[in-house]
Amino acid sequence: MGSRGWNRCLALELLLLSLSLLAISIQGRLVHMTVVSGSNVTLNISESLPENYKQLTWFYTFDQKIVEWDSGKSKYFESKFKGRVRLDPQSGALYISKVQKEDNSIYVMRVLKKDGYEQEWKIKLQVLDPVPKPVIKIEKREDVDDNCYLKLSCVIPGESVNYTWYGELPKEIQNSVLETTLKPHKHSRCYTCQVSNSVSSKNGTFCFSPPCTAARSFGVEWIASWLVVTVPIILGLLLI
Ligand SMILES: *[C@@H]1O[C@H](CO)[C@@H](O)[C@H](O)[C@H]1NC(C)=O
Ligand SMILES: *[C@@H]1O[C@H](CO)[C@@H](O)[C@H](O)[C@H]1NC(C)=O
Ligand SMILES: *[C@@H]1O[C@H](CO)[C@@H](O)[C@H](O)[C@H]1NC(C)=O
Ligand SMILES: *[C@@H]1O[C@H](CO)[C@@H](O)[C@H](O)[C@H]1NC(C)=O
């Protein structure tokens, strides 16, 4: 077979492969949910349950039973979910309170219908912690013409997050490190690093006054300077 024949074979195989992948994803009916840790979650399917089903079971990772409804009664199994879950047999919804990262899993609801067939739904639950407040590390250098070279690093320890820098920049920067040069200027310049995952986002801001002085960051420092200012005023009021 010439190389054209091989190519045709390869193309056919790829086509078959993508068709079979398509079939899996349709059969799977896997619903994704992403929530923030500590929240209460309702695992629910978007269609109504088969009428007069005989038995309904919720599984954690396919083999660990959480709860089973049978003959009008719900039986909760010994698992880390005991005391945190509740089943609504009407809709099949499973309420889980205070989800933690350890609850990340595929949850399976299996229903035994009155005709003896089983039907299955799967929900993939991803629990994420809110992102911590970013810390901004500063490296700067000034030259004789008052140009200010800045390298700002936005740091989050060991997390999977997205970074965006805002400020007086040609465009937003999607990177944890911002490098820029301040030409001699009159007013101060502020840069905000936003860290985010799909459940939360936090900002850290640093400002520079001319030519190259780290002026302030927003947050803790601001509260501290407010206290310093108000204490003498309160003392003054007391003395009157
Ligand atoms: C979660 O549900 C519990 C009761 O099950 C309630 O006390 C708590 O306030 C709820 N938490 C949130 C974040 O809704
Ligand atoms: C679950 O979904 C069904 C069908 O969409 C809906 O009727 C029901 O109210 C939902 N239950 C909860 C607890 O969200
Ligand atoms: C980061 O952004 C990309 C594109 O918007 C997105 O696909 C990805 O899920 C995000 N990552 C996190 C950790 O939020
Ligand atoms: C973070 O900063 C960006 C850009 O200045 C702003 O759009 C956003 O609302 C801020 N988010 C928070 C949580 O302060």
XYZ file of N, CA and C and ligand atoms in Angstrom:
776
model
N 0.839 -1.199 0.000
C 0.000 0.000 0.000
C 0.872 1.246 0.000
N 0.534 2.214 -0.864
C 1.304 3.452 -0.911
C 0.934 4.351 0.252
N 1.629 5.485 0.328
C 1.412 6.341 1.499
C 0.004 6.945 1.478
N -0.547 7.081 0.236
C -1.909 7.633 0.177
C -2.901 6.660 0.793
N -2.677 5.360 0.520
C -3.531 4.322 1.095
C -3.480 4.364 2.609
N -2.255 4.476 3.142
C -2.095 4.546 4.606
C -2.853 5.726 5.182
N -2.691 6.867 4.492
C -3.375 8.074 4.972
C -4.873 7.865 5.039
N -5.401 7.160 3.974
C -6.843 6.937 3.958
C -7.243 6.049 5.142
N -6.423 5.010 5.389
C -6.672 4.118 6.522
C -6.709 4.908 7.827
N -5.717 5.766 7.996
C -5.583 6.546 9.228
C -6.802 7.438 9.410
N -7.207 8.076 8.303
C -8.358 8.981 8.368
C -9.596 8.208 8.790
N -9.767 7.013 8.237
C -10.927 6.190 8.558
C -10.907 5.812 10.038
N -9.703 5.426 10.511
C -9.590 5.052 11.920
C -9.930 6.214 12.840
N -9.427 7.384 12.475
C -9.716 8.572 13.293
C -11.206 8.857 13.318
N -11.839 8.665 12.154
C -13.275 8.914 12.063
C -14.014 7.955 12.995
N -13.638 6.671 12.933
C -14.300 5.668 13.782
C -14.073 5.984 15.251
N -12.834 6.377 15.545
C -12.493 6.683 16.935
C -13.348 7.835 17.454
N -13.465 8.895 16.629
C -14.227 10.046 17.111
C -15.705 9.694 17.213
N -16.197 8.811 16.324
C -17.593 8.382 16.435
C -17.818 7.617 17.732
N -16.869 6.744 18.093
C -17.071 5.959 19.311
C -16.948 6.849 20.554
N -16.066 7.865 20.503
C -15.968 8.799 21.632
C -17.285 9.552 21.807
N -17.864 9.935 20.669
C -19.140 10.642 20.686
C -20.189 9.773 21.374
N -20.215 8.484 21.000
C -21.196 7.555 21.562
C -21.033 7.473 23.076
N -19.785 7.404 23.540
C -19.555 7.299 24.982
C -20.091 8.544 25.688
N -19.789 9.712 25.107
C -20.187 10.919 25.825
C -21.710 11.072 25.831
N -22.394 10.522 24.824
C -23.856 10.605 24.839
C -24.420 9.619 25.865
N -23.898 8.369 25.839
C -24.355 7.365 26.799
C -24.110 7.810 28.235
N -22.911 8.433 28.436
C -22.479 8.753 29.787
C -23.424 9.702 30.510
N -23.996 10.654 29.803
C -24.858 11.673 30.411
C -24.253 12.210 31.700
N -22.988 12.575 31.624
C -22.290 13.034 32.821
C -22.512 14.536 32.972
N -23.116 14.920 34.081
C -23.350 16.335 34.364
C -22.227 16.827 35.269
N -21.664 17.993 34.941
C -20.594 18.549 35.775
C -21.129 19.641 36.683
N -20.670 19.638 37.930
C -21.026 20.717 38.864
C -19.767 21.167 39.575
N -19.555 22.467 39.656
C -18.421 22.986 40.414
C -18.952 23.914 41.491
N -18.553 23.659 42.732
C -19.069 24.455 43.851
C -17.927 24.834 44.791
N -18.186 25.797 45.655
C -17.171 26.245 46.605
C -17.286 25.411 47.882
N -16.154 25.096 48.489
C -16.159 24.232 49.673
C -16.934 24.891 50.808
N -17.617 24.084 51.583
C -18.420 24.591 52.684
C -19.873 24.834 52.305
N -20.174 24.785 51.000
C -21.558 25.073 50.604
C -22.426 23.822 50.683
N -23.723 24.042 50.625
C -24.691 22.946 50.576
C -25.046 22.690 49.120
N -25.071 21.443 48.737
C -25.234 21.110 47.326
C -26.455 20.224 47.136
N -27.169 20.451 46.052
C -28.254 19.540 45.678
C -27.865 18.836 44.388
N -27.721 17.514 44.466
C -27.485 16.739 43.256
C -28.853 16.326 42.728
N -29.170 16.796 41.547
C -30.501 16.576 41.005
C -30.388 16.332 39.514
N -31.287 15.537 38.975
C -31.286 15.341 37.529
C -32.309 16.276 36.920
N -32.112 16.580 35.622
C -32.953 17.615 35.019
C -34.245 17.036 34.446
N -34.478 15.756 34.595
C -35.725 15.174 34.094
C -36.450 14.519 35.265
N -37.699 14.166 35.068
C -38.398 13.531 36.184
C -38.084 12.040 36.228
N -38.214 11.470 37.406
C -37.875 10.059 37.611
C -38.887 9.167 36.900
N -38.469 7.939 36.539
C -39.447 6.996 35.981
C -40.589 6.788 36.985
N -41.789 6.663 36.453
C -42.950 6.521 37.349
C -42.898 5.218 38.141
N -43.359 5.266 39.362
C -43.471 4.087 40.223
C -42.223 3.213 40.221
N -41.090 3.844 40.311
C -39.862 3.027 40.346
C -39.840 2.208 41.634
N -39.046 1.093 41.605
C -39.044 0.179 42.755
C -37.982 0.555 43.774
N -36.832 0.989 43.242
C -35.704 1.230 44.139
C -34.826 2.333 43.565
N -34.262 3.145 44.455
C -33.376 4.215 44.007
C -32.137 4.220 44.913
N -30.960 4.226 44.295
C -29.720 4.201 45.086
C -28.773 5.288 44.618
N -28.201 6.010 45.562
C -27.126 6.961 45.246
C -25.798 6.340 45.647
N -24.828 6.362 44.729
C -23.495 5.830 44.974
C -22.476 6.961 44.956
N -21.437 6.738 45.721
C -20.251 7.599 45.669
C -19.177 6.772 44.978
N -18.605 7.241 43.868
C -17.644 6.484 43.055
C -18.086 5.039 42.772
N -19.270 4.846 42.313
C -19.787 3.589 41.766
C -19.974 2.440 42.762
N -19.152 2.335 43.825
C -19.291 1.140 44.657
C -19.720 1.426 46.092
N -19.558 2.685 46.535
C -19.932 2.995 47.909
C -21.371 3.541 47.924
N -22.265 2.796 48.582
C -23.653 3.269 48.644
C -23.782 4.385 49.679
N -24.495 5.425 49.327
C -24.761 6.510 50.276
C -26.140 6.309 50.886
N -27.130 6.167 50.019
C -28.503 6.003 50.501
C -29.284 5.164 49.491
N -30.225 4.389 50.009
C -31.057 3.563 49.142
C -32.509 3.716 49.571
N -33.348 3.968 48.590
C -34.784 4.061 48.864
C -35.442 2.797 48.334
N -36.203 2.127 49.185
C -36.838 0.874 48.790
C -38.093 0.703 49.631
N -39.180 0.290 49.031
C -40.458 0.041 49.712
C -40.821 1.183 50.666
N -40.662 2.414 50.174
C -41.117 3.556 50.964
C -40.174 4.017 52.056
N -39.014 3.367 52.174
C -38.089 3.758 53.248
C -36.706 4.107 52.688
N -36.075 5.132 53.300
C -34.701 5.481 52.915
C -33.740 4.902 53.934
N -32.742 4.177 53.432
C -31.720 3.621 54.328
C -30.404 4.335 54.046
N -29.856 4.989 55.072
C -28.578 5.695 54.918
C -27.450 4.766 55.353
N -26.449 4.594 54.505
C -25.362 3.657 54.801
C -24.271 4.325 55.625
N -23.480 3.491 56.312
C -22.321 3.987 57.043
C -21.324 4.529 56.011
N -21.142 5.826 55.971
C -20.168 6.418 55.048
C -19.857 7.792 55.598
N -18.884 8.431 54.968
C -18.526 9.770 55.460
C -19.653 10.773 55.259
N -20.697 10.352 54.552
C -21.813 11.263 54.296
C -22.901 11.182 55.360
N -22.811 10.162 56.223
C -23.901 9.962 57.185
C -24.081 11.227 58.042
N -25.333 11.662 58.160
C -25.605 12.884 58.914
C -25.486 14.148 58.080
N -24.939 14.033 56.865
C -24.765 15.215 56.013
C -25.638 15.157 54.773
N -26.328 14.014 54.574
C -27.090 13.872 53.334
C -28.566 13.616 53.621
N -29.378 14.012 52.660
C -30.803 13.735 52.740
C -31.310 13.477 51.330
N -32.160 12.446 51.215
C -32.710 12.087 49.909
C -34.156 12.554 49.820
N -34.488 13.141 48.673
C -35.886 13.455 48.395
C -36.385 12.415 47.385
N -37.148 11.410 47.856
C -37.542 10.309 46.971
C -38.436 10.781 45.822
N -39.121 11.908 46.007
C -40.003 12.441 44.965
C -39.226 12.797 43.696
N -38.150 13.582 43.864
C -37.381 14.035 42.698
C -36.085 13.243 42.527
N -35.719 12.480 43.562
C -34.441 11.768 43.516
C -33.287 12.654 43.948
N -33.575 13.913 44.310
C -32.506 14.855 44.667
C -31.788 14.414 45.942
N -30.465 14.554 45.923
C -29.659 14.260 47.107
C -29.070 15.575 47.606
N -29.409 15.948 48.839
C -28.851 17.157 49.444
C -27.607 16.760 50.221
N -26.521 17.452 50.004
C -25.310 17.231 50.797
C -24.950 18.552 51.446
N -24.776 18.559 52.776
C -24.409 19.827 53.402
C -22.905 19.875 53.626
N -22.376 21.075 53.649
C -20.953 21.353 53.916
C -20.004 20.478 53.101
N -20.051 20.583 51.797
C -19.150 19.764 50.976
C -17.700 20.205 51.156
N -16.814 19.226 51.118
C -15.381 19.481 51.225
C -14.690 18.936 49.984
N -13.401 19.287 49.833
C -12.649 18.813 48.667
C -12.656 17.291 48.569
N -12.685 16.606 49.729
C -12.667 15.137 49.739
C -13.942 14.566 49.107
N -14.972 15.399 48.944
C -16.221 14.921 48.349
C -16.180 14.947 46.823
N -15.068 15.434 46.247
C -14.875 15.393 44.794
C -15.070 13.982 44.303
N -15.999 13.801 43.381
C -16.205 12.439 42.898
C -17.256 12.427 41.803
N -17.451 11.236 41.254
C -18.604 11.027 40.393
C -19.672 10.359 41.249
N -20.829 10.982 41.291
C -21.962 10.425 42.034
C -22.905 9.770 41.039
N -23.379 8.583 41.401
C -24.219 7.823 40.491
C -25.570 7.570 41.145
N -26.619 7.863 40.418
C -27.957 7.517 40.893
C -28.487 6.392 40.001
N -28.829 5.256 40.639
C -29.316 4.111 39.876
C -30.758 3.852 40.288
N -31.615 3.727 39.300
C -33.044 3.557 39.571
C -33.513 2.238 38.969
N -34.139 1.420 39.806
C -34.723 0.161 39.329
C -36.184 0.434 39.006
N -36.507 0.288 37.701
C -37.857 0.637 37.275
C -38.802 -0.534 37.485
N -40.106 -0.257 37.332
C -41.071 -1.327 37.620
C -41.005 -2.454 36.580
N -40.479 -2.143 35.388
C -40.339 -3.215 34.387
C -39.074 -4.047 34.603
N -38.342 -3.772 35.673
C -37.163 -4.577 35.985
C -35.868 -4.028 35.402
N -35.943 -3.021 34.516
C -34.731 -2.433 33.958
C -34.165 -1.369 34.896
N -32.859 -1.169 34.782
C -32.214 -0.126 35.579
C -31.854 1.066 34.713
N -31.915 2.227 35.291
C -31.481 3.428 34.581
C -30.508 4.170 35.494
N -29.516 4.842 34.873
C -28.439 5.412 35.670
C -28.161 6.851 35.262
N -27.886 7.712 36.228
C -27.468 9.093 35.962
C -26.172 9.353 36.715
N -25.320 10.177 36.132
C -24.037 10.463 36.790
C -23.837 11.964 36.905
N -23.336 12.382 38.063
C -23.005 13.792 38.274
C -21.581 13.872 38.800
N -20.754 14.628 38.098
C -19.379 14.817 38.571
C -19.329 16.106 39.382
N -18.998 15.941 40.650
C -18.960 17.094 41.553
C -17.515 17.503 41.797
N -17.230 18.770 41.540
C -15.900 19.296 41.825
C -16.027 20.385 42.887
N -15.342 20.169 44.006
C -15.394 21.128 45.114
C -14.065 21.883 45.144
N -14.138 23.205 45.091
C -12.912 24.016 45.099
C -12.910 24.944 46.300
N -11.733 25.148 46.884
C -11.599 26.149 47.942
C -11.601 27.528 47.293
N -12.103 28.545 48.016
C -11.953 29.903 47.485
C -10.465 30.243 47.377
N -10.093 31.054 46.401
C -8.678 31.410 46.262
C -8.261 32.292 47.445
N -7.021 32.121 47.927
C -6.541 33.010 48.988
C -6.218 34.389 48.422
N -6.036 35.350 49.323
C -5.658 36.692 48.870
C -4.239 36.656 48.323
N -4.021 37.251 47.163
C -2.675 37.176 46.593
C -1.669 38.054 47.341
N -0.420 37.636 47.299
C 0.672 38.431 47.831
C 1.455 38.941 46.628
N 1.806 40.237 46.634
C 2.532 40.797 45.494
C 3.979 41.047 45.876
N 4.878 40.426 45.123
C 6.316 40.649 45.351
C 6.803 41.686 44.347
N 7.631 42.576 44.837
C 8.068 43.700 43.993
C 9.569 43.675 43.762
N 9.951 43.799 42.500
C 11.353 44.070 42.177
C 11.351 45.326 41.335
N 12.203 46.302 41.690
C 12.191 47.550 40.916
C 13.602 48.103 40.761
N 13.741 48.902 39.744
C 15.037 49.496 39.445
C 14.793 50.864 38.804
N 15.580 51.843 39.256
C 15.429 53.201 38.722
C 16.670 53.564 37.935
N 16.511 54.343 36.861
C 17.728 54.839 36.222
C 17.840 56.352 36.421
N 18.910 56.925 35.913
C 19.174 58.349 36.181
C 18.119 59.277 35.577
N 17.431 58.792 34.526
C 16.389 59.617 33.900
C 15.028 59.435 34.571
N 15.036 58.819 35.758
C 13.790 58.585 36.487
C 12.844 57.601 35.808
N 13.380 56.746 34.938
C 12.567 55.636 34.442
C 12.538 54.567 35.529
N 11.392 53.936 35.677
C 11.238 52.962 36.756
C 10.868 51.608 36.156
N 11.743 50.651 36.325
C 11.488 49.302 35.795
C 10.864 48.460 36.904
N 9.701 47.909 36.615
C 8.985 47.147 37.640
C 8.805 45.702 37.222
N 8.986 44.815 38.202
C 8.614 43.421 37.985
C 7.761 43.024 39.188
N 6.479 42.865 38.949
C 5.554 42.516 40.027
C 5.137 41.060 39.859
N 5.297 40.281 40.927
C 4.889 38.872 40.875
C 3.736 38.662 41.838
N 2.712 38.071 41.307
C 1.524 37.794 42.108
C 1.636 36.327 42.535
N 1.607 36.091 43.851
C 1.944 34.751 44.325
C 0.795 34.122 45.116
N 0.475 32.908 44.730
C -0.486 32.081 45.456
C 0.197 30.742 45.656
N 0.325 30.289 46.887
C 1.028 29.022 47.066
C 0.219 27.820 46.565
N 0.838 27.070 45.664
C 0.336 25.770 45.221
C -1.138 25.654 44.884
N -1.655 26.557 44.084
C -3.064 26.456 43.707
C -3.185 26.546 42.196
N -4.236 25.985 41.672
C -4.495 26.120 40.252
C -5.451 27.297 40.058
N -4.888 28.417 39.633
C -5.686 29.639 39.484
C -5.333 30.336 38.179
N -6.157 31.290 37.787
C -5.840 32.168 36.668
C -5.463 33.543 37.204
N -4.520 34.177 36.533
C -4.054 35.501 36.949
C -4.408 36.527 35.888
N -4.850 37.704 36.322
C -5.028 38.827 35.398
C -4.519 40.096 36.067
N -3.680 40.825 35.351
C -3.202 42.123 35.842
C -3.992 43.237 35.180
N -4.462 44.180 36.001
C -5.127 45.378 35.494
C -4.312 46.600 35.920
N -4.431 47.667 35.172
C -3.725 48.889 35.530
C -3.539 49.710 34.282
N -2.621 50.661 34.315
C -2.376 51.448 33.113
C -1.442 50.661 32.210
N -2.020 49.721 31.503
C -1.264 48.816 30.642
C -1.902 48.841 29.261
N -1.106 48.544 28.224
C -1.692 48.500 26.872
C -2.883 47.540 26.824
N -2.755 46.395 27.518
C -3.911 45.504 27.649
C -3.739 44.654 28.898
N -4.803 44.003 29.302
C -4.724 43.130 30.479
C -3.686 42.038 30.235
N -3.023 41.645 31.316
C -2.002 40.614 31.179
C -2.437 39.366 31.933
N -2.462 38.257 31.213
C -2.910 36.991 31.807
C -1.693 36.179 32.210
N -1.041 36.626 33.280
C 0.190 35.973 33.686
C 0.409 36.338 35.143
N 1.159 35.510 35.873
C 1.363 35.857 37.281
C 2.394 36.975 37.434
N 3.219 37.195 36.379
C 4.262 38.219 36.469
C 3.965 39.377 35.524
N 4.083 40.583 36.068
C 3.894 41.787 35.261
C 5.227 42.522 35.192
N 5.709 42.780 33.972
C 6.924 43.581 33.831
C 6.566 44.816 33.033
N 6.905 45.964 33.575
C 6.551 47.206 32.880
C 7.551 48.305 33.256
N 7.550 49.335 32.461
C 8.436 50.472 32.729
C 7.600 51.723 32.896
N 7.808 52.405 34.022
C 7.119 53.678 34.214
C 8.031 54.788 33.724
N 7.553 55.474 32.713
C 8.278 56.671 32.276
C 8.041 57.734 33.346
N 8.885 58.767 33.385
C 8.660 59.802 34.408
C 7.218 60.306 34.337
N 6.545 60.345 35.486
C 5.116 60.680 35.493
C 4.810 61.475 36.755
N 3.627 62.063 36.785
C 3.280 62.962 37.888
C 2.419 62.295 38.952
N 1.457 61.493 38.482
C 0.523 60.897 39.447
C 0.915 59.444 39.717
N 0.366 58.881 40.775
C 0.762 57.511 41.101
C 0.026 56.515 40.200
N 0.630 55.352 40.072
C 0.099 54.304 39.203
C -0.205 53.093 40.061
N -1.369 52.498 39.825
C -1.760 51.316 40.596
C -1.907 50.102 39.683
N -1.547 48.965 40.212
C -1.690 47.714 39.472
C -2.422 46.711 40.343
N -3.419 46.073 39.753
C -4.221 45.095 40.486
C -4.001 43.713 39.896
N -3.682 42.779 40.770
C -3.590 41.383 40.338
C -4.854 40.678 40.805
N -5.560 40.104 39.867
C -6.756 39.346 40.208
C -6.457 37.857 40.039
N -6.654 37.099 41.127
C -6.513 35.640 41.021
C -7.913 35.039 41.087
N -8.140 34.049 40.253
C -9.479 33.463 40.260
C -9.459 31.987 39.897
N -10.383 31.261 40.479
C -10.725 29.942 39.966
C -12.217 30.003 39.646
N -12.837 28.884 39.308
C -14.207 29.024 38.807
C -15.221 29.307 39.907
N -14.826 29.311 41.185
C -15.793 29.622 42.232
C -15.520 30.925 42.978
N -14.357 31.524 42.790
C -14.075 32.743 43.547
C -12.972 33.555 42.885
N -12.836 34.798 43.341
C -11.743 35.630 42.839
C -11.365 36.658 43.904
N -10.072 36.998 43.948
C -9.617 38.013 44.904
C -8.608 38.918 44.222
N -8.523 40.155 44.739
C -7.632 41.154 44.165
C -6.529 41.544 45.137
N -5.398 41.907 44.604
C -4.349 42.557 45.369
C -3.891 43.744 44.549
N -3.720 44.891 45.201
C -3.378 46.103 44.445
C -2.145 46.759 45.042
N -1.253 47.222 44.200
C -0.088 47.960 44.645
C 0.031 49.246 43.851
N 0.357 50.336 44.540
C 0.488 51.621 43.853
C 1.917 52.153 43.988
N 2.323 52.921 42.993
C 3.657 53.518 42.982
C 3.534 55.016 42.767
N 4.200 55.766 43.653
C 4.199 57.205 43.409
C 5.523 57.573 42.746
N 5.556 58.684 42.024
C 6.728 59.019 41.226
C 7.965 59.232 42.092
N 9.139 58.886 41.626
C 9.352 58.203 40.352
C 9.211 56.681 40.482
N 9.493 56.129 41.649
C 9.545 54.669 41.698
C 9.339 54.195 43.133
N 8.441 54.827 43.854
C 8.253 54.491 45.270
C 6.998 53.652 45.437
N 7.161 52.497 46.078
C 6.000 51.678 46.373
C 5.163 52.424 47.395
N 3.998 52.915 46.982
C 3.218 53.797 47.843
C 2.394 53.006 48.842
N 1.530 52.172 48.357
C 0.720 51.400 49.293
C 0.072 50.237 48.566
N -0.331 49.256 49.387
C -1.135 48.173 48.856
C -2.471 48.269 49.546
N -3.521 47.813 48.878
C -4.851 47.906 49.459
C -5.150 46.671 50.286
N -5.820 46.857 51.410
C -6.150 45.746 52.280
C -5.664 46.048 53.669
N -4.862 45.139 54.226
C -4.410 45.232 55.606
C -3.710 46.558 55.904
N -2.809 46.962 55.053
C -2.041 48.179 55.292
C -2.934 49.398 55.407
N -3.965 49.414 54.588
C -4.874 50.555 54.594
C -5.582 50.668 55.947
N -6.034 49.513 56.469
C -6.698 49.494 57.776
C -5.730 49.974 58.854
N -4.489 49.537 58.775
C -3.485 49.928 59.760
C -3.302 51.451 59.769
N -3.200 52.071 58.588
C -2.955 53.510 58.562
C -4.187 54.278 59.040
N -5.368 53.706 58.809
C -6.596 54.338 59.288
C -6.602 54.372 60.819
N -6.147 53.281 61.457
C -6.084 53.216 62.912
C -5.129 54.278 63.450
N -3.976 54.393 62.800
C -2.973 55.355 63.254
C -3.549 56.761 63.232
N -4.338 57.058 62.211
C -4.901 58.393 62.085
C -5.987 58.638 63.132
N -6.822 57.637 63.374
C -7.982 57.882 64.235
C -7.657 57.900 65.720
N -6.632 57.148 66.151
C -6.354 57.084 67.589
C -6.122 58.480 68.193
N -5.258 59.325 67.571
C -5.064 60.667 68.152
C -6.359 61.468 68.174
N -7.233 61.278 67.170
C -8.493 62.032 67.141
C -9.357 61.629 68.331
N -9.454 60.294 68.567
C -10.273 59.818 69.687
C -9.692 60.330 71.008
N -8.364 60.269 71.139
C -7.710 60.768 72.356
C -8.034 62.244 72.550
N -7.962 62.978 71.420
C -8.265 64.403 71.452
C -9.678 64.656 71.940
N -10.624 63.844 71.458
C -12.024 63.985 71.860
C -12.184 63.719 73.356
N -11.425 62.692 73.859
C -11.524 62.327 75.270
C -11.017 63.454 76.163
N -10.030 64.176 75.648
C -9.399 65.212 76.469
C -10.258 66.466 76.584
N -11.183 66.607 75.636
C -12.013 67.831 75.653
C -12.905 67.873 76.889
C -26.383 24.485 54.907
O -27.429 23.771 55.507
C -27.432 23.823 56.934
C -28.544 22.943 57.438
O -28.526 21.727 56.789
C -27.630 25.278 57.383
O -27.585 25.349 58.788
C -26.533 26.133 56.780
O -26.775 27.473 57.069
C -26.470 25.950 55.255
N -25.292 26.645 54.770
C -25.317 27.383 53.669
C -24.010 28.010 53.266
O -26.324 27.551 52.992
C -35.033 18.304 40.767
O -35.352 18.352 39.367
C -36.740 18.142 39.094
C -36.885 18.049 37.576
O -36.231 19.119 36.934
C -37.544 19.285 39.704
O -38.932 19.070 39.446
C -37.313 19.305 41.199
O -37.978 20.413 41.773
C -35.820 19.380 41.512
N -35.647 19.236 42.945
C -34.835 19.978 43.644
C -34.780 19.686 45.093
O -34.116 20.836 43.133
C -8.481 29.744 33.452
O -9.092 30.339 32.295
C -9.316 29.429 31.247
C -9.845 30.224 30.059
O -10.842 31.135 30.433
C -10.297 28.354 31.707
O -10.529 27.437 30.683
C -9.707 27.646 32.926
O -10.637 26.716 33.423
C -9.368 28.658 34.002
N -8.668 27.987 35.116
C -9.064 28.088 36.392
C -8.206 27.392 37.399
O -10.068 28.718 36.724
C -10.746 43.309 41.069
O -10.245 44.289 40.206
C -10.891 44.361 38.925
C -10.153 45.360 38.061
O -9.927 46.565 38.731
C -12.365 44.724 39.134
O -13.026 44.743 37.891
C -13.011 43.716 40.062
O -14.329 44.088 40.358
C -12.213 43.582 41.369
N -12.758 42.465 42.124
C -12.894 42.509 43.454
C -13.404 41.273 44.105
O -12.604 43.499 44.115
